[in-house]
């Protein structure tokens, strides 16, 4: 939970949420598995989806509903991805219809998302049966956002929630959200779901543009295991209840909105990377001195995605050779003789490689630095002035344990 | 060890080998760390190297020596990669000079390779001191090939050796080799070393062409952890002692040679994948019905490189959803509604996904199939008639253990 304002996905005016166990997850009745987020007023809505060629049914349905116009609600379940599953689109539509019926709106005004096991038929009947109770639980409160955040978790160990506020056109505009991450997270959105709400008045076009800009800088710069899932969805609903003059073009108000949205998503993305399946360390990799932001991003992603680098950080081993190696196979050209690598954390920082050669460094100090929860790898090249930061996590015994037998 | 003929890297006429502990590996004096392979006659030689931008010093030196003409010997050490290390090229040249001095040839007639930790100064003095003893151990025998194969091992648990023979121009031509693999193995040659020898008479040009063709079909189709190393080297020496008419163009003799070389390298590549760090299962993934061999290869590599698929196989979990997911993010376009997936092994085979949808299959049978050491994932698409097979391994607790603290 980032420390900006409370309220999560209910922070913005006119948004209520709820989460409930209805029976999609059969193992544990204490685990919530359906979330509902509704707006009192119709919303402009925008979304970003996985680039995987195999896309889950709810993505097809949400795409169609977004094209149909304004939106009132989002319904989401965990425990089953409804991907490559029989009756996928039919069942996704039935989830929307159930929410719409409770809410008194058209099914096209509801967006839908799912996460969990691929390839098994979604038990849509238990969701339909549960929706009236879920609807009765809707509230605008910290607790309601918390319940919704829990209801979309799979192997996540902590909920991901964040909210912030900004003055736009003399009005207080709030942006909040909940997210889930854990496994299958990779640039271009691994199994992540993120539902953002705002009371900002903003056109659909500018909302989509803002979301695209921000996702590129945040969720697309995290990696847990290099696997990009079939279900990734990040959507935002804007109901305009803050009363600011509607943002319809790129101007000061748009920039203020994007900056706050960026801040909220930045915190959510870091929470996701930190809670990667089985992870013990959040790894931040900043590449400086690149020819372009794209080059810095490609190299940074290659480092945070390197299984060998991730294993070294798990072992608190300052194995900078693996960092250089991952840079080298990133596909980007650079002069390896002009690369410096520094490991840092709250415990300090230590230069371990200069001009592509190892330095004699204090191994005990390096170990101390890498024992901290949050570890930073800073890379300096001599190609130009651009930089980029990406986030990842270490790979641990628990990752193997969690993923060795996920289905059963 | 493949079951073709014995002799390994000494199977071909006129090749002798030796392996010895000289002190590069300090932890265990029983672990050999320097290998020497020599030919009684000058050889045509060819090599393929890592595509990593960061290339170890021995690669620069070997490239230069290959350009200088014919070759008499290969010297290689394990325990230190001599990559990003002080005095890298100087130390690699000193290894060649030591071998040349013992053998009585020019240093340019010696190729060199290293594998092990990146970034630490190579203790070249212990290698120089050890070379005379190593030279005295040179033999043409199974034992000598075995010693050399052991001397290039790092985290490998078994040596990799293979040899075969073929009649060319009425003469018996032999091809043999030793290899090391284990971690950092990925298409485009992760930390792998492979030294091949043949008594075939063949021009340098045709030898390079043959090696390129075969590496593409074998070593570049295996993946252990997706990390491509700084040191990968696959080289072949051909001394012509078989007495066949020299192969100087693409003809029947060339094709026979390539087919046998393919067979030897196929066995070595499979041994590498099977002995991936901590691996319990060899995974073979065959993609059929692709538009092109390239498409089949890209998709197959994406599947065998997927950390989530590898974890599922470790757990003997028939999680075909992860297979589809990995196909989907491969970057290749295909119709996900026309994909069939079958898991197979010596215990049988089972169709788990048809036309992109899960089937109700016998979970106990699937578990039984996936419990075998060698597991096959067969994917059928409906895009065309091309196919490709790649090899990988599962990811296990031991992988994390081995790589969490490799340097110290």
CSV table of C-alpha atoms in Angstrom, one decimal, chain A residues 52-54 84-86 118-119 184 225-230 306-308 311-312 314-315 317-322 324-325 328-329 332 334 336 356-358 361 363 395-397 399-401 403-407, chain B residues 52-54 84-86 118-119 184 225-230 306-308 311-312 314-315 317-322 324-325 328-329 332 334 336 356-358 361 363 395-397 399-401 403-407:
chain,number,residue,atom,x,y,z
A,52,UNK,CA,-0.1,-12.3,-26.1
A,53,UNK,CA,-1.5,-13.9,-29.3
A,54,UNK,CA,-3.6,-16.1,-27.1
A,84,UNK,CA,-8.6,-21.4,-23.7
A,85,UNK,CA,-11.7,-22.7,-21.8
A,86,UNK,CA,-15.0,-24.0,-23.2
A,118,UNK,CA,-5.9,-21.6,-17.9
A,119,UNK,CA,-8.1,-24.0,-19.8
A,184,UNK,CA,3.6,-14.5,-15.2
A,225,UNK,CA,9.4,-14.5,-14.6
A,226,UNK,CA,9.5,-13.4,-18.2
A,227,UNK,CA,6.1,-15.1,-19.0
A,228,UNK,CA,3.5,-12.8,-20.5
A,229,UNK,CA,0.0,-14.0,-19.7
A,230,UNK,CA,-3.1,-14.4,-21.7
A,306,UNK,CA,18.0,-12.8,-16.3
A,307,UNK,CA,17.4,-16.0,-14.3
A,308,UNK,CA,21.0,-16.1,-13.4
A,311,UNK,CA,19.4,-16.3,-8.6
A,312,UNK,CA,22.5,-14.3,-7.6
A,314,UNK,CA,18.6,-14.4,-4.1
A,315,UNK,CA,22.0,-15.6,-2.8
A,317,UNK,CA,25.9,-12.6,-4.3
A,318,UNK,CA,27.4,-9.5,-6.0
A,319,UNK,CA,27.8,-11.4,-9.3
A,320,UNK,CA,28.1,-8.4,-11.6
A,321,UNK,CA,29.5,-10.7,-14.3
A,322,UNK,CA,25.9,-12.0,-14.9
A,324,UNK,CA,27.2,-7.6,-17.9
A,325,UNK,CA,26.4,-10.9,-19.5
A,328,UNK,CA,25.4,-8.3,-23.7
A,329,UNK,CA,22.6,-10.6,-24.9
A,332,UNK,CA,21.6,-3.8,-27.9
A,334,UNK,CA,27.3,-0.9,-26.6
A,336,UNK,CA,31.5,-3.3,-22.9
A,356,UNK,CA,34.0,-3.5,-17.9
A,357,UNK,CA,36.5,-4.9,-15.4
A,358,UNK,CA,36.0,-6.3,-11.9
A,361,UNK,CA,35.6,-4.8,-3.5
A,363,UNK,CA,32.7,-8.8,-0.2
A,395,UNK,CA,14.0,-16.2,-8.1
A,396,UNK,CA,13.7,-18.4,-5.0
A,397,UNK,CA,12.9,-22.0,-3.9
A,399,UNK,CA,8.9,-19.7,-6.9
A,400,UNK,CA,9.6,-23.3,-8.0
A,401,UNK,CA,7.4,-24.7,-5.2
A,403,UNK,CA,4.7,-23.1,-9.8
A,404,UNK,CA,5.6,-26.8,-9.7
A,405,UNK,CA,2.0,-27.7,-8.9
A,406,UNK,CA,-0.2,-24.7,-9.4
A,407,UNK,CA,-3.2,-26.4,-11.1
B,52,UNK,CA,26.7,-11.9,-26.7
B,53,UNK,CA,28.1,-8.3,-27.2
B,54,UNK,CA,30.3,-9.0,-24.2
B,84,UNK,CA,35.7,-9.0,-18.2
B,85,UNK,CA,38.9,-9.8,-16.3
B,86,UNK,CA,42.1,-7.9,-16.0
B,118,UNK,CA,33.3,-13.9,-14.9
B,119,UNK,CA,35.4,-10.9,-13.9
B,184,UNK,CA,23.7,-20.1,-19.0
B,225,UNK,CA,17.9,-20.9,-18.5
B,226,UNK,CA,17.6,-18.3,-21.2
B,227,UNK,CA,21.0,-16.7,-20.4
B,228,UNK,CA,23.5,-16.6,-23.3
B,229,UNK,CA,27.0,-16.5,-22.0
B,230,UNK,CA,30.1,-14.5,-22.9
B,306,UNK,CA,9.2,-20.5,-20.4
B,307,UNK,CA,10.0,-20.5,-16.7
B,308,UNK,CA,6.4,-21.4,-15.9
B,311,UNK,CA,8.3,-25.3,-13.3
B,312,UNK,CA,5.2,-27.2,-14.3
B,314,UNK,CA,9.3,-30.2,-12.6
B,315,UNK,CA,6.0,-30.6,-10.8
B,317,UNK,CA,1.9,-31.0,-13.9
B,318,UNK,CA,0.2,-31.3,-17.4
B,319,UNK,CA,-0.3,-27.5,-17.4
B,320,UNK,CA,-0.8,-27.1,-21.1
B,321,UNK,CA,-2.2,-23.6,-20.6
B,322,UNK,CA,1.3,-22.4,-19.9
B,324,UNK,CA,-0.2,-22.1,-25.1
B,325,UNK,CA,0.7,-19.0,-23.2
B,328,UNK,CA,1.3,-16.8,-27.6
B,329,UNK,CA,4.1,-14.5,-26.5
B,332,UNK,CA,4.8,-15.4,-33.9
B,334,UNK,CA,-0.9,-18.2,-35.4
B,336,UNK,CA,-4.8,-20.2,-31.2
B,356,UNK,CA,-7.1,-24.4,-28.3
B,357,UNK,CA,-9.5,-25.9,-25.7
B,358,UNK,CA,-8.7,-28.1,-22.8
B,361,UNK,CA,-7.9,-36.1,-19.6
B,363,UNK,CA,-4.7,-36.7,-14.7
B,395,UNK,CA,13.7,-25.7,-13.4
B,396,UNK,CA,14.2,-27.1,-9.9
B,397,UNK,CA,15.1,-26.2,-6.4
B,399,UNK,CA,18.9,-24.7,-10.0
B,400,UNK,CA,18.3,-21.9,-7.4
B,401,UNK,CA,20.7,-23.5,-5.0
B,403,UNK,CA,23.1,-20.3,-8.9
B,404,UNK,CA,22.3,-18.5,-5.6
B,405,UNK,CA,25.9,-18.6,-4.6
B,406,UNK,CA,28.1,-19.7,-7.5
B,407,UNK,CA,31.0,-17.3,-7.1
